[in-house]
Short mmCIF file of C-alpha atoms in Angstrom, two decimals:
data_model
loop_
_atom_site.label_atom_id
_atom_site.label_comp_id
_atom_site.label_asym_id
_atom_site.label_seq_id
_atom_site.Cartn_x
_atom_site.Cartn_y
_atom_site.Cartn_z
CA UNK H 1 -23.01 -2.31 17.53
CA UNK H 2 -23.37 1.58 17.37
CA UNK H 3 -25.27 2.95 14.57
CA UNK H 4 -25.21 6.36 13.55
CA UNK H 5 -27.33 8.24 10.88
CA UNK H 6 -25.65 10.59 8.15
CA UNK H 7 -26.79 12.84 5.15
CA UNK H 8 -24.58 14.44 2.19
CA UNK H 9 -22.38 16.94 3.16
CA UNK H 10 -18.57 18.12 2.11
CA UNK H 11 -16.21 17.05 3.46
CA UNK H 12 -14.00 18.88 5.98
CA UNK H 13 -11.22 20.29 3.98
CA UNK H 14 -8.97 19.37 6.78
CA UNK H 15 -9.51 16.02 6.50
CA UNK H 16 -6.95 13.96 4.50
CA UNK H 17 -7.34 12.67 0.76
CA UNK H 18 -7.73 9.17 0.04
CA UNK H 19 -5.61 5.98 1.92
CA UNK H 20 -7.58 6.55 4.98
CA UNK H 21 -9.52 4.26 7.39
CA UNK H 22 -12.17 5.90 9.41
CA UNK H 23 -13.65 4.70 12.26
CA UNK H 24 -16.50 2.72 11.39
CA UNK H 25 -19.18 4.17 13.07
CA UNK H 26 -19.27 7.00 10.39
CA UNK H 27 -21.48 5.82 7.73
CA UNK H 28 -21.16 6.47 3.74
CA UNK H 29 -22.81 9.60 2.41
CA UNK H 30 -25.44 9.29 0.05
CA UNK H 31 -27.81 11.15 -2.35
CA UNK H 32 -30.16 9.30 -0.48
CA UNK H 33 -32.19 10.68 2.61
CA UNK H 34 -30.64 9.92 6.06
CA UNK H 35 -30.94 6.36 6.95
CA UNK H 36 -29.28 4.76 10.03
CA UNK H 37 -26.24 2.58 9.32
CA UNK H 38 -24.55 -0.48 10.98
CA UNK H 39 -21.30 -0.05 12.17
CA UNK H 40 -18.58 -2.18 10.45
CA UNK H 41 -15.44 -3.67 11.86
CA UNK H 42 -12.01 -2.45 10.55
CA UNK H 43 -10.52 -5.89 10.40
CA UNK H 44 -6.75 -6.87 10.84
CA UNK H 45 -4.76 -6.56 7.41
CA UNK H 46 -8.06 -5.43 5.23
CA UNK H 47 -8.13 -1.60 4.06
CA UNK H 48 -11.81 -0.54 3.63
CA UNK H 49 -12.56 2.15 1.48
CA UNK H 50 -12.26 5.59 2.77
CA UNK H 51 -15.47 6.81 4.55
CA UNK H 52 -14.28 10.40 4.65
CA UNK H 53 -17.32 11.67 3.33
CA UNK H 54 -19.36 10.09 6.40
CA UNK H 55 -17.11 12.37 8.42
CA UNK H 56 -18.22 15.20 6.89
CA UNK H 57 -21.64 14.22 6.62
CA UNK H 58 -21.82 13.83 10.65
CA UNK H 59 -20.02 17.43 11.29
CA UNK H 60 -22.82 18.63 8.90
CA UNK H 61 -26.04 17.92 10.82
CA UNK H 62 -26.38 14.42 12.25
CA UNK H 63 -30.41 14.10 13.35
CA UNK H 64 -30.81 12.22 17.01
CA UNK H 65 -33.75 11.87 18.64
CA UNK H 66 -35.40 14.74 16.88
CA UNK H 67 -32.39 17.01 18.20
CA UNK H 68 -29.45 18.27 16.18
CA UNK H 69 -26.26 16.63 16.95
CA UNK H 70 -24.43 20.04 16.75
CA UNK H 71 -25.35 19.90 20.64
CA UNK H 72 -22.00 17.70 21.16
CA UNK H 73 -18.92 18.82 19.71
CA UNK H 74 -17.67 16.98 16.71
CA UNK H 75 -13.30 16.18 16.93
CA UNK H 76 -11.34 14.96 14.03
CA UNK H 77 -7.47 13.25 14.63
CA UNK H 78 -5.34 11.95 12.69
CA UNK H 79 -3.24 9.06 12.89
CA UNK H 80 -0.08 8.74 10.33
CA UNK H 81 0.23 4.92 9.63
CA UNK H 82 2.15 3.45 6.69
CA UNK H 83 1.17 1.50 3.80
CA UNK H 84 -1.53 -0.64 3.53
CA UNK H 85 0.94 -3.59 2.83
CA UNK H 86 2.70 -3.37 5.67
CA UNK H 87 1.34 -3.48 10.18
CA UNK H 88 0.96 0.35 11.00
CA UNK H 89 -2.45 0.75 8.57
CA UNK H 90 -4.74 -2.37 9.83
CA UNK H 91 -3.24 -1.67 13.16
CA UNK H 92 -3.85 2.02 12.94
CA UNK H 93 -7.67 1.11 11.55
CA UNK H 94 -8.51 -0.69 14.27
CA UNK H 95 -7.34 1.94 16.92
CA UNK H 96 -9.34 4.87 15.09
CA UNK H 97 -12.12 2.18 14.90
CA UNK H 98 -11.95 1.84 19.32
CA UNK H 99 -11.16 5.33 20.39
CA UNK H 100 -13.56 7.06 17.57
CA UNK H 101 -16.82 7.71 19.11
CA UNK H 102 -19.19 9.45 17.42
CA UNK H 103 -22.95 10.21 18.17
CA UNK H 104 -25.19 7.37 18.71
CA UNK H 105 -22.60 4.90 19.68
CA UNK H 106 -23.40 2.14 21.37
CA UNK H 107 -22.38 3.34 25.79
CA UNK H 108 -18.42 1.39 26.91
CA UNK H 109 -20.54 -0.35 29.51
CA UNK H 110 -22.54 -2.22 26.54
CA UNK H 111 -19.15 -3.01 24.58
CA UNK H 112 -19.29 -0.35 23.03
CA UNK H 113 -17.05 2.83 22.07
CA UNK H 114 -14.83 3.75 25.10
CA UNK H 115 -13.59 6.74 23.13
CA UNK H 116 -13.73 10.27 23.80
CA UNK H 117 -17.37 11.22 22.59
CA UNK H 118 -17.52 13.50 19.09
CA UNK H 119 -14.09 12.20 18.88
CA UNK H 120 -14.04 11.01 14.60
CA UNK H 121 -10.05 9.36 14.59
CA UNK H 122 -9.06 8.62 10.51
CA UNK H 123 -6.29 6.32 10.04
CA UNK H 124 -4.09 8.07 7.30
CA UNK H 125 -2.15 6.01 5.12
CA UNK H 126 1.87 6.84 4.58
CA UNK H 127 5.19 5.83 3.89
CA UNK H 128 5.68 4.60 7.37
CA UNK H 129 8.14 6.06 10.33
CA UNK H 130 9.89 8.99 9.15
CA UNK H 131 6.74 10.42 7.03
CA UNK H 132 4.78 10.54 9.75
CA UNK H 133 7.45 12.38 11.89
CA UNK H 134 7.40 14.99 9.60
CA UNK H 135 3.56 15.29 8.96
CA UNK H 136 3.48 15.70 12.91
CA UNK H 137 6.44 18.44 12.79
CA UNK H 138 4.12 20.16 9.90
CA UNK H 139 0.77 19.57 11.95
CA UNK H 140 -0.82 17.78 9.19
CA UNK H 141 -2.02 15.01 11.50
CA UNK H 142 -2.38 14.74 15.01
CA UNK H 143 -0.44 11.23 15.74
CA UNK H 144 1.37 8.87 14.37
CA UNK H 145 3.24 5.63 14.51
CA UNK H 146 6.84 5.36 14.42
CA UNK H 147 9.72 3.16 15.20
CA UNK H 148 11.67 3.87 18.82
CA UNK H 149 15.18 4.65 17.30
CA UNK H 150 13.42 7.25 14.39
CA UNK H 151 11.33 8.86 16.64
CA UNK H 152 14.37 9.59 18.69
CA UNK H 153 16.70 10.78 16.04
CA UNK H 154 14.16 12.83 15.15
CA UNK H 155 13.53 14.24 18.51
CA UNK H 156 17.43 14.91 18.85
CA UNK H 157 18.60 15.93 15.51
CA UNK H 158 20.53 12.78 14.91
CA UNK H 159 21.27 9.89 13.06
CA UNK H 160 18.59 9.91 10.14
CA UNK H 161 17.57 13.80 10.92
CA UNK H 162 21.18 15.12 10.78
CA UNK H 163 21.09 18.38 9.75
CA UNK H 164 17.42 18.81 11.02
CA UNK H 165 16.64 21.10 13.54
CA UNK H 166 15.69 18.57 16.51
CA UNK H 167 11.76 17.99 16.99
CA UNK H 168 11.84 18.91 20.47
CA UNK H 169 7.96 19.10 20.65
CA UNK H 170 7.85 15.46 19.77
CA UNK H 171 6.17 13.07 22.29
CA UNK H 172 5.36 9.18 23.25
CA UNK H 173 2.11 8.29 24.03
CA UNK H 174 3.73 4.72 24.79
CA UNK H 175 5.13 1.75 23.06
CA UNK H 176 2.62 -0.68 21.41
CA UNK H 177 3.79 -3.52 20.23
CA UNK H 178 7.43 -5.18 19.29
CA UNK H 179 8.23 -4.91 15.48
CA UNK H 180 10.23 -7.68 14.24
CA UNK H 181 13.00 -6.81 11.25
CA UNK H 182 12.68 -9.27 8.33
CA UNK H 183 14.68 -10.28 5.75
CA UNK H 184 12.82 -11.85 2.70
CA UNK H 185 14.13 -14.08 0.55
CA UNK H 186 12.65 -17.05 -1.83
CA UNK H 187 14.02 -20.43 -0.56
CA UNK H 188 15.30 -21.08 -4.09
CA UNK H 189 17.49 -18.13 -4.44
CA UNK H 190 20.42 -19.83 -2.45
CA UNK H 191 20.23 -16.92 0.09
CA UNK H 192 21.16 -18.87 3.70
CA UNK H 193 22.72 -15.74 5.60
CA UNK H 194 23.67 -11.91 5.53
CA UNK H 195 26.62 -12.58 3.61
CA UNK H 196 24.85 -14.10 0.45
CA UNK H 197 23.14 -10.99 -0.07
CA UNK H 198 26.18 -9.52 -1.92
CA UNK H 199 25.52 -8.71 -5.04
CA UNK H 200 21.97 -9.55 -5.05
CA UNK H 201 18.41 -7.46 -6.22
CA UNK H 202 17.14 -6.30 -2.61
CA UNK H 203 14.37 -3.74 -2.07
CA UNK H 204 15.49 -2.17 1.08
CA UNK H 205 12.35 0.06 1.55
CA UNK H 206 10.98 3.01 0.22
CA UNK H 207 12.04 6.70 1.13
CA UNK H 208 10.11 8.34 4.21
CA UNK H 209 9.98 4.54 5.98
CA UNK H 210 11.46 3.56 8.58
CA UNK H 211 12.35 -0.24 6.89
CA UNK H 212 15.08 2.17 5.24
CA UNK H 213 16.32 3.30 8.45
CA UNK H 214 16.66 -0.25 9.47
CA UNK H 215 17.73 -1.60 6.16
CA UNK H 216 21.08 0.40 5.98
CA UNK H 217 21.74 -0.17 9.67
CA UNK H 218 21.42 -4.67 9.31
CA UNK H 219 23.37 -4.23 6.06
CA UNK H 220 26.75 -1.45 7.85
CA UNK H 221 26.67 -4.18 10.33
CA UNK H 222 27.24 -7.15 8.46
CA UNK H 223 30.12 -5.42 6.28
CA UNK H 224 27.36 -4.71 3.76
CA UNK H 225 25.40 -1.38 1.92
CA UNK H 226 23.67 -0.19 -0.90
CA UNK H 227 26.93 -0.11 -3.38
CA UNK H 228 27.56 -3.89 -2.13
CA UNK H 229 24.24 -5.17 -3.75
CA UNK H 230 21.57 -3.90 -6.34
CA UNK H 231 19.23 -1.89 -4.27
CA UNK H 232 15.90 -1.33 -4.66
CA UNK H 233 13.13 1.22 -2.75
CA UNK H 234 9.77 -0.46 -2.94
CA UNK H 235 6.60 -0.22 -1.32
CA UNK H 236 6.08 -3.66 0.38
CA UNK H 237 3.54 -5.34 -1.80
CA UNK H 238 5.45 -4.29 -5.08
CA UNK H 239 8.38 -5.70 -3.39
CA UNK H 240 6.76 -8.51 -2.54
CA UNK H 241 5.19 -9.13 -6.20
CA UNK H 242 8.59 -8.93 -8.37
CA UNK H 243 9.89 -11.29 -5.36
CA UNK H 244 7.26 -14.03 -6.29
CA UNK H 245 7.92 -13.49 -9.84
CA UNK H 246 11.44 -13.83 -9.75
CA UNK H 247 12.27 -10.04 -10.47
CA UNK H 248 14.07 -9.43 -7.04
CA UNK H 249 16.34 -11.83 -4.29
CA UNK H 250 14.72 -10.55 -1.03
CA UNK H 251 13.37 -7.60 0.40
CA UNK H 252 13.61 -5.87 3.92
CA UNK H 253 10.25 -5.45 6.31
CA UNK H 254 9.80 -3.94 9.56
CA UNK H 255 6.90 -5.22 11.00
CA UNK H 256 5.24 -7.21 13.68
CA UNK H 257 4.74 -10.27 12.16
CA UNK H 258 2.86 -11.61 10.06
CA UNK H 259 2.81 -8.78 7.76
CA UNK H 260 0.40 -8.70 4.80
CA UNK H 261 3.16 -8.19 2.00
CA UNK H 262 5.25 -11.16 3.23
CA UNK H 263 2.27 -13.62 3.89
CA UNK H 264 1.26 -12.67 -0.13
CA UNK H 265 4.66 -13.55 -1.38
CA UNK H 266 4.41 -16.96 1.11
CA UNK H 267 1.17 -18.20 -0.26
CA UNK H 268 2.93 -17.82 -4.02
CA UNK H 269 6.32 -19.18 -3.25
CA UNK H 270 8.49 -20.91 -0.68
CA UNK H 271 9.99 -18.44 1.11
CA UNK H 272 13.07 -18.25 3.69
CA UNK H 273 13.50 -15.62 6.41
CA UNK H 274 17.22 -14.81 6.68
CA UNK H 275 18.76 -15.22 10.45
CA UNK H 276 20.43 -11.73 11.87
CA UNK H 277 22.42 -13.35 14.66
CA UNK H 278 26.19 -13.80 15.08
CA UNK H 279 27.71 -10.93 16.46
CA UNK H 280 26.52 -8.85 14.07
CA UNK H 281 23.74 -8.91 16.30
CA UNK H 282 25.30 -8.59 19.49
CA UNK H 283 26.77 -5.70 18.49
CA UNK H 284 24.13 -3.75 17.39
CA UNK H 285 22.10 -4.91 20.31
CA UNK H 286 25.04 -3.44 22.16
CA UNK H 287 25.12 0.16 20.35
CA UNK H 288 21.71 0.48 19.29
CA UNK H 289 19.29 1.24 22.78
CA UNK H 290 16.15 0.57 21.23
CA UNK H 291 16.91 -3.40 19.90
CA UNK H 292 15.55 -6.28 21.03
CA UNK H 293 16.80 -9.59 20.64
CA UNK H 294 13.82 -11.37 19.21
CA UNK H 295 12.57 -14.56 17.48
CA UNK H 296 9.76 -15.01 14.23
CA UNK H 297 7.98 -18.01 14.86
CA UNK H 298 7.68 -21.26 12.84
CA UNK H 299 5.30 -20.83 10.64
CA UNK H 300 4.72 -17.50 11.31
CA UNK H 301 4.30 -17.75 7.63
CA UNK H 302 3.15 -20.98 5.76
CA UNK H 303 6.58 -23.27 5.70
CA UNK H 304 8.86 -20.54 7.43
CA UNK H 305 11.58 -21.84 10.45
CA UNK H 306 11.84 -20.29 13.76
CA UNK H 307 14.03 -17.56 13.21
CA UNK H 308 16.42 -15.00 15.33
CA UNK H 309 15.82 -11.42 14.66
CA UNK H 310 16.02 -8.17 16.34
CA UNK H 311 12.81 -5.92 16.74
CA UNK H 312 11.99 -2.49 18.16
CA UNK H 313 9.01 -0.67 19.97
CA UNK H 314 6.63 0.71 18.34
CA UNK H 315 5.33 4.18 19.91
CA UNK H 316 2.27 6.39 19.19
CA UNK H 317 3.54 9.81 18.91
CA UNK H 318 2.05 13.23 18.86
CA UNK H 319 2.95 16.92 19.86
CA UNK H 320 3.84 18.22 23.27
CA UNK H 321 0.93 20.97 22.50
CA UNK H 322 -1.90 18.97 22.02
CA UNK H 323 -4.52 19.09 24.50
CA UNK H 324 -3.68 16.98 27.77
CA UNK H 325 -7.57 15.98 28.39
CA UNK H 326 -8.04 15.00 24.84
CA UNK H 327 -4.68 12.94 24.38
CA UNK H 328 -5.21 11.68 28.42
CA UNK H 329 -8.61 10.24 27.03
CA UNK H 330 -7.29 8.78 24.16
CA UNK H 331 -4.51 6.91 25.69
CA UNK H 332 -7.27 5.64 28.60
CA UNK H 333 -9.48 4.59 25.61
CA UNK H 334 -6.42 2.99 24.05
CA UNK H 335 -5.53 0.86 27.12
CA UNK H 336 -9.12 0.05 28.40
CA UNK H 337 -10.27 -3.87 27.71
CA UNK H 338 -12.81 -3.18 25.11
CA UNK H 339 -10.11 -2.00 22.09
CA UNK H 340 -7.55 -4.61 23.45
CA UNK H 341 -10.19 -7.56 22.75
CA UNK H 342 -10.98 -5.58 19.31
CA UNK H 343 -7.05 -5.61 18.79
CA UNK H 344 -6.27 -9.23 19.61
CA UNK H 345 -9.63 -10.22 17.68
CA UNK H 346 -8.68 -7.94 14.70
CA UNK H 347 -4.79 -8.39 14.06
CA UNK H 348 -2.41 -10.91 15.49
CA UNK H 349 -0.16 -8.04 17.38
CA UNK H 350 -3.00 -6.94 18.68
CA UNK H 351 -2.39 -9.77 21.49
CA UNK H 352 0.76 -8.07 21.87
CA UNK H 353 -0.53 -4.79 23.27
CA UNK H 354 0.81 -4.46 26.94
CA UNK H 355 0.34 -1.38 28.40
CA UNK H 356 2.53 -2.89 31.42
CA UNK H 357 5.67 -2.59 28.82
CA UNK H 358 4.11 1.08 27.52
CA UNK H 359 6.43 3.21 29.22
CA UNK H 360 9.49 1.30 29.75
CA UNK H 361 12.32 2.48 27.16
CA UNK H 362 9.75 4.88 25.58
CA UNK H 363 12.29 6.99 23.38
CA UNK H 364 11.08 10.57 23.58
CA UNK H 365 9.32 11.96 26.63
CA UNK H 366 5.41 11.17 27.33
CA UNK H 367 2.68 13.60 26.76
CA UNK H 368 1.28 15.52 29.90
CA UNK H 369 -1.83 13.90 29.14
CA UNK H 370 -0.39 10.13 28.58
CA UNK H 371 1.82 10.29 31.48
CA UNK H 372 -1.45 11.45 33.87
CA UNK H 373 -2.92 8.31 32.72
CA UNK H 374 -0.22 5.86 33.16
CA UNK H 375 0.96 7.28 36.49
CA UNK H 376 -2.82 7.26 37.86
CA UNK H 377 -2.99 3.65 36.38
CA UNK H 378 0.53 2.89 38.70
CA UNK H 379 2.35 2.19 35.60
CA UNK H 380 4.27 4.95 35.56
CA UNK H 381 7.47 4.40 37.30
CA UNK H 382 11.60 5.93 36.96
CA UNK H 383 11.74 3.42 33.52
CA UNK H 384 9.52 5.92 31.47
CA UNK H 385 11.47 9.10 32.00
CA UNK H 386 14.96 7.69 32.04
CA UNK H 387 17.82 9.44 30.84
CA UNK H 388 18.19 7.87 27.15
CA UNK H 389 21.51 6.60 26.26
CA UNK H 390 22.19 7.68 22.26
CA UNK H 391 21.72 4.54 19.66
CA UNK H 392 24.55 4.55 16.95
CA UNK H 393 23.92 6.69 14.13
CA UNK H 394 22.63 5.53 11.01
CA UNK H 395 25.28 4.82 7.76
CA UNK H 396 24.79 7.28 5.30
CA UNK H 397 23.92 6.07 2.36
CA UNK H 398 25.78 2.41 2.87
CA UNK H 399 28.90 4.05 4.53
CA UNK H 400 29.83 2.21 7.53
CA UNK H 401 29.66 3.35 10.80
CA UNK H 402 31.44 0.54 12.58
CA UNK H 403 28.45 0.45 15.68
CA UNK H 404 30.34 3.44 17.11
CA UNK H 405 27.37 5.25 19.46
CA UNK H 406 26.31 8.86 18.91
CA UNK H 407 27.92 11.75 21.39
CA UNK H 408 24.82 13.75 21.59
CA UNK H 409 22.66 13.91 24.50
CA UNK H 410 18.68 13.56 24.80
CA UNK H 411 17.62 17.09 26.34
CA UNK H 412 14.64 16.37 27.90
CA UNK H 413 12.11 17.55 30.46
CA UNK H 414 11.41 16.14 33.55
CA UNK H 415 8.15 15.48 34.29
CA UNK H 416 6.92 17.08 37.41
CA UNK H 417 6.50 14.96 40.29
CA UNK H 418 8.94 12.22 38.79
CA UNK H 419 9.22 9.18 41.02
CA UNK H 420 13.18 8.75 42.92
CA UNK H 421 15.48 7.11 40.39
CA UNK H 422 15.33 3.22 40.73
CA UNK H 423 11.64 2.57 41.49
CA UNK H 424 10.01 0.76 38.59
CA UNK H 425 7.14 -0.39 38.03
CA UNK H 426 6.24 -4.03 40.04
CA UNK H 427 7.29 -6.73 37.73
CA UNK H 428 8.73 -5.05 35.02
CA UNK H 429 10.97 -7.38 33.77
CA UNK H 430 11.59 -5.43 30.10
CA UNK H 431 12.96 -2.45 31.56
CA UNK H 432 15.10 -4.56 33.99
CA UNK H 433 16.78 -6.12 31.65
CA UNK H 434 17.16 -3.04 29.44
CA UNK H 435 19.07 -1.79 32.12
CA UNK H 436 21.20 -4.28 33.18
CA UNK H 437 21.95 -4.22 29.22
CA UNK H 438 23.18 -0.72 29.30
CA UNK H 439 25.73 -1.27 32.20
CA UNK H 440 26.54 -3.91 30.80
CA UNK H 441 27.29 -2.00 27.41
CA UNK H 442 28.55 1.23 29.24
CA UNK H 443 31.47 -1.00 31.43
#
């Protein structure tokens, strides 16, 4: 494992506050002299405490060899995540943890760091989707996570950013992994379906998260909303705490499964995930681009039944003026064998990283610097820079919007040197079907 060797020092004031994950490689200041550190793992669904002040401490005079480790530029990102309940934060750890790489990490070739060296990457805590769209439009991180559909409405003006000016400097550094929406309920509560919500205590998510998006969307399309039940707008692991003690019916989570919040409530009490099929389902599948028909598991948590869902991608976004070396590196670093073993060993979506599916449906354009890597990696194809067909826009506040689509078109900007419409990627079977699903939907 890489070691690296830090003394006291402030801490960059442009670092965040506390609810961070750094990588690991940055070791704890002390009042002590410098000693060398081991590295530790950011593991799947466990927040460490912050190690901000290691940050600092390397930016303020790390020792090497005898020689000054001001010698190789020291880079701090970013990444917005969500909250430490819920997929984006342990994910989001573990991906600052692979692409950080610091002085005296241990070389790729020796299985180590494969990141960008000097690069320091802190995984920022948040309220999820829409927060971290809007810390990117302020430039108070560098990246971050968001679902497909928010990251689009925010990059057009629409749906949930109606009446925002659209963040046309918005862009994909690919999709990541599916995120499955669940419905949470106790398996005594007599909650069976969508319908036997009404009336009931349901925390629909907190502001700023995407799970609120979501939320409002499931409940407009099966004849539900937020004056049709007792809503609630909870962090995940509150919601999941008055669920266990009887203080709420069920709770909404977007996540890829199994999320931390819902696998708490399952280890206290039975639990039921509540089916979104019917054509509920098939209609929003029709009017909203970025769903997936999808399936939880059995026992994805203890005692829970396979279960239809729907699920969306979710992207790594950043700015269209960040630098195309640094973000091109990143993405490499992101994709290369050593963090995918670190993902699938540290978090069970980690095994669902593809970077064959990366660019297929990706909702806002790539990144200069992303799209040089997947094009040189021949995995950039027609499917990544598609012209994006509006998703229906989201109810406002509970009112219904009967799954009619948006009218407003995607501007976007065509990457030079596009490949001729129709050539995809070899065996991409994802974006085949999403676009025999759009036809389908557009005859």
């Amino acid at each position: 494992m890489p070691r690296a060797a830090a003394k006291a020092c402030p801490t960059p004031p442009e670092l965040p506050a506390p609810g961070s994950q750094t990588h690991s490689d940055a070791a704890p200041a002390t009042r002590q002299p410098p000693r060398r550190l081991t590295r530790r793992h950011l593991l799947g669904g466990l927040a460490l405490t912050p190690l901000l002040a290691s940050a600092g401490g390397l930016a303020g005079g790390l020792v090497l060899g005898g020689r000054p480790a001001a010698a190789q530029e020291l880079r701090y990102f970013r990444i917005g995540t969500g909250t430490t309940a819920g997929t984006y934060f342990p994910i989001g750890g573990l991906i600052a943890n692979a692409i950080s790489n610091p002085p005296g990490s241990r070389p790729c070739d020796k299985g180590g760091s494969c990141g960008i060296p000097g690069l320091i990457v802190v995984a920022q805590a948040s309220n999820g989707s829409v927060d971290n769209i809007e810390m990117l439009r302020a430039g108070t991180v560098e990246a971050g996570f968001a679902q497909a559909d928010v990251a689009y409405w925010a990059y057009s003006g629409t749906g949930n950013f109606t009446g925002k000016a659209p963040f046309t400097e918005l862009r994909s550094l690919g999709m990541l992994y599916p995120e499955a929406i669940q419905i949470v309920v106790r398996s005594d509560g007599f909650i069976d379906r969508m319908a036997d919500l009404k009336g009931r205590s349901i925390s629909l998510g907190e502001e700023g998260s995407g799970t609120l998006v979501e939320a409002r969307l499931i409940l407009d399309a099966y004849g539900l909303s937020e004056t049709t039940i007792t809503p609630h707008y909870l962090k995940p692991g509150m919601a999941a705490d008055r669920l266990a003690k009887g203080e709420l019916d069920g709770f909404v989570m977007v996540g890829g499964y199994p999320v931390s919040a819902v696998a708490d409530v399952a280890a206290r009490v039975p639990i039921r995930l509540v089916p979104l099929d019917g054509e509920p389902a098939a209609r929003l599948l029709r009017t909203q681009r970025f769903y997936i028909e999808d399936e939880i598991p059995a026992n994805a948590y203890p005692g829970s039944a396979l279960t239809p869902t729907l699920s969306l991608g979710a992207e790594l976004l950043t700015r269209a003026d960040r630098d195309p070396d640094l973000i091109y590196g990143i993405v490499r670093a992101l994709w290369h064998e050593n963090t995918r073993r670190l993902l699938a060993d540290g978090h069970p979506q980690g095994r669902n990283f593809d970077p064959s599916r990366a660019v297929a449906n990706v909702s806002v354009p790539l990144h200069p610097g992303a799209e040089r890597f997947y094009r040189e990696a021949g995995l950039l194809g027609n499917a990544a820079n598609e012209e994006n067909r509006a998703p229906a826009s989201t109810p406002e506040n509970g009112a219904g919007t009967g799954g009619k689509p948006a009218e407003d078109k995607l501007p976007r900007e065509k990457p030079a040197g596009e490949k001729p419409a129709g050539e995809k990627p070899a065996g991409d079977k994802a974006a085949k079907d999403r676009a025999a699903k759009d036809r389908a939907a557009a005859e």
